[in-house]
Amino acid sequence: MTERADFPVNRGALCGKGRTAPAVLSSRVRLTSPLVRSGGTLVPATWDEALDRIAGALGGIRAEHGPDALGVFGGGGLTNEKAYALGKFARVVLGTSQIDYNGRFCMSSAAAGGIKAFGLDRGMPFPLEDIPRTGCVILVGSNLAETMPPSLRFFSELRENGGTLIVVDPRRTKTAEQADLHLMPRPGTDLALALGLLHLVVAEGRVDEEYVRERTSGWEEARAAAMAHWPEHVERITGVSVPQLRETVRMFCEPEAAMVLTARGPEQQSKGTDTVGAWINLCLATGRAGRPLSGYGCLTGQGNGQGGREHGQKADQLPGYRKLDDPAARRHVAGVWGVDPDSLPGPGRSAYELLDAMGTEIRSLLLMASNPVVSAPRAAHVEDRLGSLDFLAVCDVVLSETAALADVVLPVTQWAEETGTTTSLEGRVLLRRRAITPPEGVRSDLEVLHELAARLGVEKGFPTDPEEVFDELRRASAGGPADYSGITYRRLAEENGVFWPCPAPVGEATTTVGDDGEDTGLDVFPEDPARDDADAVRPDAVTPDAVHPGTPRLFLDRFATDDGRARFVPVSHRPAAEEPDAEYPVLLTTGRVVAQYQSGAQTRRVEELNAAAPGPFVELHPRLAARLGAAEGDPLAVVSRRGRAVAPARITSGIRPDTVFMPFHWPGEGRANTLTNPALDPTSRMPEFKVCAVRVEIAGS
């Protein structure tokens, strides 16, 4: 690999996971042949045998039980082209509404909160390079030093420039060690913390009244809700002292510009959308949104977590971030796809609800780029549900724990072996070129979908060339919230990415070419942007006769709402779905370590990473260890209402005494997600990974 020091995000730096990623390209650790189940065992098969078995099973189940008996589960690691094609395949070929993806487990609460407040979700509405130039950043529930190490330099530069960093985390992480102020709230109380800060902003006269009057609506209701959360009350809920609350407000409000950035900590809760909304309210009340070097942003976790949620693999979504239940959106996308809008199914189940319905309403599952046996909440139950399916097909690079349960496993290409685009947490669309030829016997996900579609009676509309798929994606997204229509592979090859929205110039029109090489007769970009399509490109959103530069900074002039104003959303604190009691007196929170990634399906196959992080552990405070009689390295059993996990003790004063922490990268007896609570946020349908009640005991006692 060659470093690119000119790239403005990581400036050529890689974390250990990125540096060692080529190890997974080796045929010694990855799949190179399709596998089919025979006599209870997965055995090698030809591609035709494997594809025929999948198509036969899907077609048979659909004929007997209907299209919604077919489930599709995608991943935030898929390129934009593959995520787009998977959503189209589910709705056009299978006719099923039952599609969602593992990104629902990562940033759906931030997306929902951003849409409510701003009318649009883009993880960060400004580039990372703005961070060092702001005055203060409140970083909520993120351990960047271990999850996104190259990005930590922006926060170091912030402090070098005289700015301040406030970290909110119940653990003294490596990121928290870099902070000017570290707040350690009780897990599940981030919402109360944000409301307490807003209360103090009001009480101390720090509201930007002119900004609130001119650029927002709903302030009085949000203000009233915040005023019910006075500092002493918030201190009792969160464990964060009143002096720390006041110091946070001072540090955040005194500079001319400031930011709030959230990650999985506040978002992976059954009240994650409201929690995000409370932090956004803090930004709005202080005039810290839609202004230079200020704003709210979400730190997206997966490789294509942003793009993966924009183009149709979510249960309620069509490409371009259009809503599946919007008639105008359905007409537009159906026109691009050449189908009747009425033929498109409606919204389906969210990720956990889809997995929970396996074996009952959902009889088969086609899964790409995900490993829910390790990554899903209440994982033992999900593993049982997977085993109850009539048919499971998995496309993956390695034989993950989920793939090992499948009836058919297809070996697919990975990052260095395929061309495609991804979209960063900043909304920057990037082109990743194929660098090496995949091993013989490996095909791309686009080829898989093309072959399955043909076997299921749809011979056109699923090209295998990623640039051709991207050009169709451009048409499908044109005029939508996430408008890619002005972005081309040529531009991406010449620039360091292009930020969406990036509409095509008015009047730019070409025609598309179908799989047979013939003109389809469909305009890529309509001549009249004022057509009666509710999602049409607004005349003021494009640059006539010029290439649109992209939009690195959103909301500087107006928010993406009907009247251009941001919306305050009144919220109030409520307890976690599961609070400690006499039987389960301790709180569990989960997260990551620097040397492993997500479910560990790939990183656990890299010797260097395994040497650095060989297995799970239970992090606990010395006071809790003393009560248990536990010493460093002792096997501890952590028990919740859903199951039991066992891992060695890691004793540290850098965690709250009422809390234990487990990383979630491993299967087996140390699987953290055996314990986690699938209680869902009512808006985002995000499970409550970050807080549940447990008891801790010496294993075997």
Coordinates of C-alpha atoms in Angstrom, one line a residue, residues 208-671:
D208 CA -28.0 33.2 21.5
E209 CA -31.4 34.9 21.3
E210 CA -30.9 36.4 17.9
Y211 CA -29.9 33.1 16.3
V212 CA -32.8 31.2 18.0
R213 CA -35.2 33.9 16.7
E214 CA -34.0 34.0 13.2
R215 CA -32.9 30.4 12.4
T216 CA -34.9 28.0 14.6
S217 CA -38.4 27.1 15.7
G218 CA -39.8 25.2 18.7
W219 CA -37.5 26.8 21.3
E220 CA -40.1 27.5 24.0
E221 CA -41.1 23.9 24.3
A222 CA -37.6 22.6 24.3
R223 CA -36.6 25.3 26.9
A224 CA -39.4 24.3 29.2
A225 CA -38.4 20.6 29.0
A226 CA -34.8 21.5 29.8
M227 CA -35.7 23.7 32.8
A228 CA -37.1 20.6 34.5
H229 CA -33.5 19.2 34.7
W230 CA -31.8 21.5 37.2
P231 CA -28.1 20.9 38.0
E232 CA -28.5 19.1 41.3
H233 CA -31.1 16.8 39.9
V234 CA -28.8 16.0 36.9
E235 CA -25.9 15.4 39.3
R236 CA -28.0 12.7 41.1
I237 CA -28.9 11.0 37.9
T238 CA -25.6 11.1 36.1
G239 CA -23.0 11.3 38.8
V240 CA -21.4 14.3 37.1
S241 CA -20.9 17.1 39.7
V242 CA -22.5 20.5 39.4
P243 CA -19.1 22.3 39.2
Q244 CA -18.2 20.0 36.2
L245 CA -21.5 20.9 34.6
R246 CA -20.9 24.6 35.0
E247 CA -17.3 24.3 33.7
T248 CA -18.6 22.4 30.7
V249 CA -21.0 25.2 29.8
R250 CA -18.3 27.8 30.3
M251 CA -15.8 26.0 28.1
F252 CA -18.4 25.4 25.4
C253 CA -20.0 28.8 25.3
E254 CA -17.1 31.2 25.7
P255 CA -15.3 30.6 22.3
E256 CA -16.8 32.1 19.2
A257 CA -17.3 28.6 17.7
A258 CA -17.8 25.1 19.1
M259 CA -19.0 21.6 18.2
V260 CA -20.7 18.6 19.6
L261 CA -19.7 15.2 18.2
T262 CA -21.5 12.0 19.2
A263 CA -20.8 8.4 18.6
R264 CA -22.2 5.0 19.7
G265 CA -22.2 5.8 23.5
P266 CA -25.3 8.1 23.5
E267 CA -26.8 6.7 20.3
Q268 CA -26.9 2.9 21.1
Q269 CA -29.7 3.4 23.6
S270 CA -33.4 2.9 23.7
K271 CA -33.7 6.7 23.9
G272 CA -30.8 7.4 21.5
T273 CA -32.8 9.6 19.1
D274 CA -33.9 11.8 22.0
T275 CA -30.4 11.9 23.4
V276 CA -29.0 13.1 20.1
G277 CA -31.8 15.6 20.0
A278 CA -30.8 17.0 23.4
W279 CA -27.2 17.6 22.3
I280 CA -28.5 19.2 19.1
N281 CA -30.7 21.5 21.2
L282 CA -27.6 22.6 23.1
C283 CA -26.0 23.5 19.8
L284 CA -29.0 25.4 18.5
A285 CA -29.6 27.3 21.7
T286 CA -26.0 28.6 21.7
G287 CA -26.0 29.3 18.0
R288 CA -23.5 26.5 17.3
A289 CA -25.1 25.0 14.1
G290 CA -25.1 26.2 10.5
R291 CA -22.3 28.6 11.2
P292 CA -18.6 28.3 10.3
L293 CA -16.6 26.0 12.5
S294 CA -19.6 25.1 14.6
G295 CA -22.2 22.4 14.5
Y296 CA -23.4 18.9 15.6
G297 CA -21.9 15.8 13.9
C298 CA -22.0 12.1 14.3
L299 CA -18.8 10.0 14.1
T300 CA -19.8 7.2 11.8
G301 CA -18.2 3.8 12.6
Q302 CA -18.2 1.4 9.6
G303 CA -16.2 1.6 6.4
N304 CA -19.1 2.9 4.4
G305 CA -21.5 3.6 7.2
Q306 CA -22.6 6.9 5.7
G307 CA -23.0 5.7 2.1
G308 CA -24.5 2.4 3.2
R309 CA -27.5 4.2 4.7
E310 CA -28.1 6.5 1.7
H311 CA -29.0 4.3 -1.2
G312 CA -31.7 1.7 -0.4
Q313 CA -30.6 -1.1 1.9
K314 CA -32.5 0.3 4.9
A315 CA -36.0 -1.0 5.5
D316 CA -37.7 2.4 4.9
Q317 CA -35.5 3.9 2.3
L318 CA -34.9 4.3 -1.5
P319 CA -31.7 5.6 -3.1
G320 CA -30.7 9.2 -2.6
Y321 CA -32.0 9.1 1.0
R322 CA -35.6 9.1 -0.3
K323 CA -38.4 7.7 1.8
L324 CA -40.0 4.5 0.7
D325 CA -43.5 5.7 1.7
D326 CA -43.2 9.0 -0.3
P327 CA -45.3 8.6 -3.5
A328 CA -43.1 11.1 -5.4
A329 CA -39.9 9.2 -4.4
R330 CA -41.4 5.9 -5.5
R331 CA -42.3 7.4 -8.9
H332 CA -38.9 8.8 -9.4
V333 CA -37.0 5.6 -8.5
A334 CA -39.4 3.3 -10.2
G335 CA -38.9 5.4 -13.3
V336 CA -35.2 4.8 -13.1
W337 CA -35.7 1.1 -12.5
G338 CA -38.3 0.8 -15.3
V339 CA -41.0 -0.7 -13.0
D340 CA -44.4 0.3 -11.9
P341 CA -44.3 2.3 -8.6
D342 CA -47.1 0.2 -7.2
S343 CA -44.9 -2.9 -7.6
L344 CA -42.4 -1.6 -5.0
P345 CA -43.1 -3.0 -1.5
G346 CA -43.5 -0.7 1.4
P347 CA -41.3 -0.3 4.4
G348 CA -40.3 -3.5 6.2
R349 CA -38.8 -4.5 9.6
S350 CA -35.8 -2.9 11.1
A351 CA -32.6 -5.0 11.6
Y352 CA -33.2 -6.6 14.9
E353 CA -36.9 -7.1 14.2
L354 CA -36.0 -8.8 11.0
L355 CA -33.6 -11.1 12.7
D356 CA -36.1 -11.8 15.5
A357 CA -38.7 -12.8 12.9
M358 CA -36.4 -15.4 11.2
G359 CA -37.9 -18.9 11.3
T360 CA -41.4 -17.6 11.7
E361 CA -42.6 -14.9 9.2
I362 CA -39.2 -14.9 7.5
R363 CA -38.2 -18.3 6.1
S364 CA -35.0 -17.5 4.3
L365 CA -32.2 -14.9 4.5
L366 CA -29.7 -13.6 2.0
L367 CA -26.9 -11.9 3.9
M368 CA -24.0 -9.8 2.7
A369 CA -21.1 -8.3 4.7
S370 CA -22.4 -8.9 8.2
N371 CA -21.9 -11.3 11.1
P372 CA -24.9 -11.0 13.4
V373 CA -24.0 -14.1 15.4
V374 CA -21.4 -11.9 17.1
S375 CA -22.6 -8.4 16.4
A376 CA -26.4 -8.5 17.1
P377 CA -27.9 -7.8 20.5
R378 CA -29.2 -10.9 22.4
A379 CA -26.8 -12.8 20.1
A380 CA -27.6 -16.3 21.4
H381 CA -31.3 -15.8 20.5
V382 CA -30.3 -14.4 17.0
E383 CA -28.0 -17.4 16.5
D384 CA -30.9 -19.7 17.4
R385 CA -33.2 -17.8 14.9
L386 CA -30.7 -18.2 12.1
G387 CA -30.6 -21.9 12.8
S388 CA -34.4 -22.1 12.4
L389 CA -34.5 -20.7 8.9
D390 CA -35.5 -22.9 6.0
F391 CA -32.6 -21.5 4.0
L392 CA -29.6 -19.2 4.7
A393 CA -27.2 -17.9 2.1
V394 CA -24.2 -15.8 3.0
C395 CA -21.8 -13.8 0.8
D396 CA -18.5 -13.1 2.7
V397 CA -14.8 -12.9 2.4
V398 CA -14.2 -15.3 5.3
L399 CA -16.1 -18.1 6.9
S400 CA -17.6 -16.0 9.7
E401 CA -19.6 -17.4 12.6
T402 CA -22.7 -16.6 10.7
A403 CA -21.5 -18.1 7.4
A404 CA -20.7 -21.3 9.2
L405 CA -24.5 -21.7 9.8
A406 CA -25.4 -21.2 6.1
D407 CA -26.8 -23.6 3.5
V408 CA -24.7 -21.8 0.9
V409 CA -21.6 -19.6 1.3
L410 CA -20.4 -17.5 -1.6
P411 CA -16.8 -16.1 -1.6
V412 CA -16.8 -12.5 -2.7
T413 CA -14.2 -9.9 -3.5
Q414 CA -12.9 -7.4 -0.9
W415 CA -11.5 -3.9 -0.9
A416 CA -8.3 -4.3 -2.9
E417 CA -9.9 -6.6 -5.5
E418 CA -12.8 -4.4 -6.7
T419 CA -13.6 -0.9 -7.8
G420 CA -16.3 1.0 -6.1
T421 CA -17.2 4.1 -4.2
T422 CA -17.6 4.7 -0.5
T423 CA -18.8 7.8 1.4
S424 CA -17.0 9.0 4.5
L425 CA -18.5 10.3 7.7
E426 CA -18.1 13.8 6.3
G427 CA -20.3 13.0 3.3
R428 CA -17.2 12.9 1.0
V429 CA -17.7 10.4 -1.8
L430 CA -14.5 8.5 -2.6
L431 CA -13.4 6.2 -5.4
R432 CA -11.5 3.1 -4.5
R433 CA -9.8 1.5 -7.5
R434 CA -9.2 -2.2 -7.9
A435 CA -5.5 -2.9 -7.1
I436 CA -5.1 -6.6 -7.5
T437 CA -6.9 -9.5 -9.3
P438 CA -9.0 -11.6 -6.9
P439 CA -8.2 -15.3 -6.6
E440 CA -9.7 -17.7 -9.0
G441 CA -13.1 -18.8 -7.7
V442 CA -14.0 -15.5 -6.2
R443 CA -16.6 -13.1 -7.6
S444 CA -18.0 -9.7 -6.8
D445 CA -21.3 -9.1 -5.0
L446 CA -22.5 -7.4 -8.1
E447 CA -21.9 -10.5 -10.1
V448 CA -23.7 -12.5 -7.5
L449 CA -26.8 -10.3 -7.8
H450 CA -26.6 -10.3 -11.6
E451 CA -26.6 -14.1 -11.7
L452 CA -29.3 -14.5 -9.1
A453 CA -31.6 -11.9 -10.8
A454 CA -31.2 -13.8 -14.1
R455 CA -32.1 -17.1 -12.5
L456 CA -35.1 -15.5 -10.8
G457 CA -36.4 -14.1 -14.1
V458 CA -35.0 -10.6 -14.2
E459 CA -32.3 -10.6 -16.9
K460 CA -31.7 -6.9 -17.2
G461 CA -31.0 -4.1 -14.7
F462 CA -28.2 -5.7 -12.7
P463 CA -25.0 -4.8 -14.4
T464 CA -21.7 -6.1 -13.0
D465 CA -19.6 -3.1 -13.9
P466 CA -19.5 -0.8 -10.8
E467 CA -19.2 2.4 -12.9
E468 CA -22.4 1.5 -14.7
V469 CA -24.1 0.8 -11.4
F470 CA -22.9 4.1 -10.1
D471 CA -24.2 6.0 -13.1
E472 CA -27.6 4.5 -12.4
L473 CA -27.3 5.4 -8.7
R474 CA -26.7 9.0 -9.9
R475 CA -29.9 9.0 -11.7
A476 CA -31.8 7.4 -8.9
S477 CA -30.4 9.9 -6.3
A478 CA -30.9 13.0 -8.6
G479 CA -33.0 15.6 -6.7
G480 CA -33.0 13.6 -3.5
P481 CA -31.5 14.6 -0.1
A482 CA -28.3 12.7 -0.9
D483 CA -27.9 13.9 -4.5
Y484 CA -24.9 12.3 -6.2
S485 CA -26.0 13.2 -9.7
G486 CA -23.2 15.6 -10.3
I487 CA -20.5 13.1 -9.2
T488 CA -18.7 10.9 -11.7
Y489 CA -15.9 8.4 -11.6
R490 CA -13.8 10.8 -13.6
R491 CA -14.3 13.6 -11.0
L492 CA -13.5 11.2 -8.2
A493 CA -10.4 10.0 -9.9
E494 CA -9.2 13.6 -10.2
E495 CA -10.3 15.0 -6.9
N496 CA -9.9 14.1 -3.2
G497 CA -13.5 13.1 -3.1
V498 CA -16.7 15.1 -3.7
F499 CA -19.1 16.1 -0.9
W500 CA -22.8 15.5 -1.4
P501 CA -25.2 17.0 -2.2
C502 CA -23.8 17.5 -5.6
P503 CA -26.5 18.0 -8.2
A504 CA -25.9 17.9 -11.9
P505 CA -26.0 21.2 -13.8
V506 CA -29.4 22.1 -15.1
G507 CA -29.7 21.0 -18.7
E508 CA -27.1 18.3 -18.5
A509 CA -28.8 15.3 -20.1
T510 CA -27.7 12.0 -21.5
T511 CA -29.4 8.7 -21.9
T512 CA -28.7 5.4 -20.2
V513 CA -27.6 2.2 -21.9
G514 CA -29.1 -1.1 -20.8
D515 CA -27.4 -4.4 -20.3
D516 CA -28.0 -5.2 -24.0
G517 CA -26.1 -2.1 -25.1
E518 CA -29.3 -0.4 -26.4
D519 CA -30.5 3.1 -25.4
T520 CA -33.2 2.9 -22.8
G521 CA -34.6 6.3 -23.7
L522 CA -34.5 7.5 -20.1
D523 CA -33.0 10.9 -19.4
V524 CA -30.3 10.8 -16.8
F525 CA -31.0 14.4 -15.7
P526 CA -34.3 16.0 -16.7
E527 CA -34.2 19.4 -18.4
D528 CA -36.7 21.0 -16.2
P529 CA -35.8 21.1 -12.5
A530 CA -39.3 22.5 -11.6
R531 CA -41.2 19.4 -12.8
D532 CA -44.0 18.2 -10.5
D533 CA -41.7 15.7 -8.7
A534 CA -41.6 16.7 -5.1
D535 CA -38.0 15.6 -4.9
A536 CA -36.9 17.6 -8.0
V537 CA -33.6 19.5 -7.9
R538 CA -34.4 23.1 -6.9
P539 CA -33.1 25.7 -9.4
D540 CA -31.1 27.4 -6.6
A541 CA -29.4 24.1 -5.7
V542 CA -27.5 23.8 -8.9
T543 CA -25.0 25.8 -10.9
P544 CA -26.2 26.3 -14.5
D545 CA -23.6 25.5 -17.1
A546 CA -21.0 24.6 -14.5
V547 CA -19.9 21.6 -12.5
H548 CA -21.3 21.7 -9.0
P549 CA -18.4 21.8 -6.5
G550 CA -20.1 19.7 -4.0
T551 CA -21.1 20.8 -0.5
P552 CA -18.5 20.3 2.2
R553 CA -20.4 22.5 4.7
L554 CA -24.1 22.2 5.1
F555 CA -26.7 24.6 6.6
L556 CA -24.6 27.8 6.4
D557 CA -27.5 29.6 4.7
R558 CA -30.5 27.5 5.6
F559 CA -31.4 24.1 7.0
A560 CA -33.0 21.4 4.9
T561 CA -36.5 22.0 6.2
D562 CA -39.4 23.5 4.4
D563 CA -38.9 26.9 5.9
G564 CA -35.1 26.7 6.3
R565 CA -35.2 26.8 10.1
A566 CA -33.8 24.1 12.4
R567 CA -36.3 22.5 14.7
F568 CA -35.8 22.2 18.5
V569 CA -37.3 18.9 19.6
P570 CA -38.5 18.9 23.3
V571 CA -37.1 15.9 25.1
S572 CA -37.0 14.7 28.7
H573 CA -34.8 12.2 30.5
R574 CA -36.1 8.7 31.1
P575 CA -34.4 5.6 32.6
A576 CA -32.7 3.0 30.5
A577 CA -35.0 0.1 29.4
E578 CA -33.3 -2.0 32.1
E579 CA -32.0 -0.5 35.4
P580 CA -30.0 -2.4 38.0
D581 CA -31.8 -4.2 40.8
A582 CA -30.9 -6.6 43.6
E583 CA -30.5 -9.5 41.2
Y584 CA -28.5 -7.6 38.6
P585 CA -26.9 -4.7 40.5
V586 CA -24.2 -3.6 38.0
L587 CA -24.3 -1.8 34.6
L588 CA -22.7 -3.3 31.5
T589 CA -21.5 -1.2 28.7
T590 CA -19.7 -2.5 25.5
G591 CA -17.3 -1.2 22.9
R592 CA -14.2 -1.8 20.9
V593 CA -10.4 -2.2 21.3
V594 CA -7.8 -0.7 18.9
A595 CA -6.6 -4.0 17.4
Q596 CA -9.9 -5.6 16.5
Y597 CA -12.8 -4.4 14.4
Q598 CA -16.6 -4.9 14.6
S599 CA -17.4 -8.6 14.9
G600 CA -13.7 -9.5 14.4
A601 CA -14.5 -11.8 11.5
Q602 CA -11.5 -10.5 9.5
T603 CA -9.2 -8.9 12.2
R604 CA -9.2 -12.1 14.3
R605 CA -7.5 -13.8 11.3
V606 CA -4.5 -11.4 11.5
E607 CA -1.7 -12.7 13.7
E608 CA -0.3 -9.3 14.6
L609 CA -3.7 -8.0 15.7
N610 CA -4.5 -11.1 17.7
A611 CA -1.2 -10.8 19.5
A612 CA -2.2 -7.3 20.5
A613 CA -5.8 -8.2 21.5
P614 CA -6.1 -12.0 21.9
G615 CA -9.5 -12.2 23.5
P616 CA -12.3 -10.7 25.5
F617 CA -12.0 -9.3 29.0
V618 CA -14.1 -7.7 31.7
E619 CA -13.0 -4.3 32.8
L620 CA -14.0 -3.4 36.3
H621 CA -13.1 -0.9 39.1
P622 CA -10.9 -2.0 42.0
R623 CA -13.7 -1.5 44.5
L624 CA -16.0 -3.8 42.6
A625 CA -13.1 -6.4 42.2
A626 CA -12.6 -6.2 46.0
R627 CA -16.2 -6.9 46.7
L628 CA -16.1 -9.9 44.4
G629 CA -12.7 -11.1 45.7
A630 CA -11.4 -11.0 42.1
A631 CA -7.8 -10.5 41.1
E632 CA -6.3 -9.4 37.7
G633 CA -6.9 -12.2 35.2
D634 CA -9.4 -14.2 37.2
P635 CA -12.3 -15.6 35.1
L636 CA -15.4 -13.5 35.7
A637 CA -18.9 -14.5 34.7
V638 CA -21.1 -11.6 33.6
V639 CA -24.8 -12.6 33.7
S640 CA -27.8 -10.7 32.3
R641 CA -31.4 -11.7 31.8
R642 CA -30.4 -12.9 28.3
G643 CA -27.4 -15.1 29.1
R644 CA -23.9 -15.5 30.5
A645 CA -20.4 -14.5 29.2
V646 CA -17.1 -15.4 30.8
A647 CA -13.8 -13.5 30.3
P648 CA -10.7 -12.6 32.4
A649 CA -10.8 -9.6 34.8
R650 CA -9.0 -6.4 33.9
I651 CA -8.9 -4.2 36.9
T652 CA -8.6 -0.4 36.4
S653 CA -9.6 2.7 38.3
G654 CA -10.5 4.2 34.9
I655 CA -14.0 3.0 35.0
R656 CA -17.0 3.8 37.2
P657 CA -17.4 1.4 40.3
D658 CA -21.0 0.7 39.3
T659 CA -20.1 -0.3 35.7
V660 CA -18.2 -3.1 33.8
F661 CA -17.1 -2.9 30.3
M662 CA -16.6 -5.7 27.7
P663 CA -15.5 -5.5 24.1
F664 CA -17.7 -7.2 21.6
H665 CA -15.3 -8.6 18.9
W666 CA -15.3 -12.2 20.0
P667 CA -17.7 -15.2 19.7
G668 CA -17.9 -18.1 22.1
E669 CA -18.2 -17.9 25.9
G670 CA -16.8 -14.3 25.9
R671 CA -19.4 -13.0 23.5

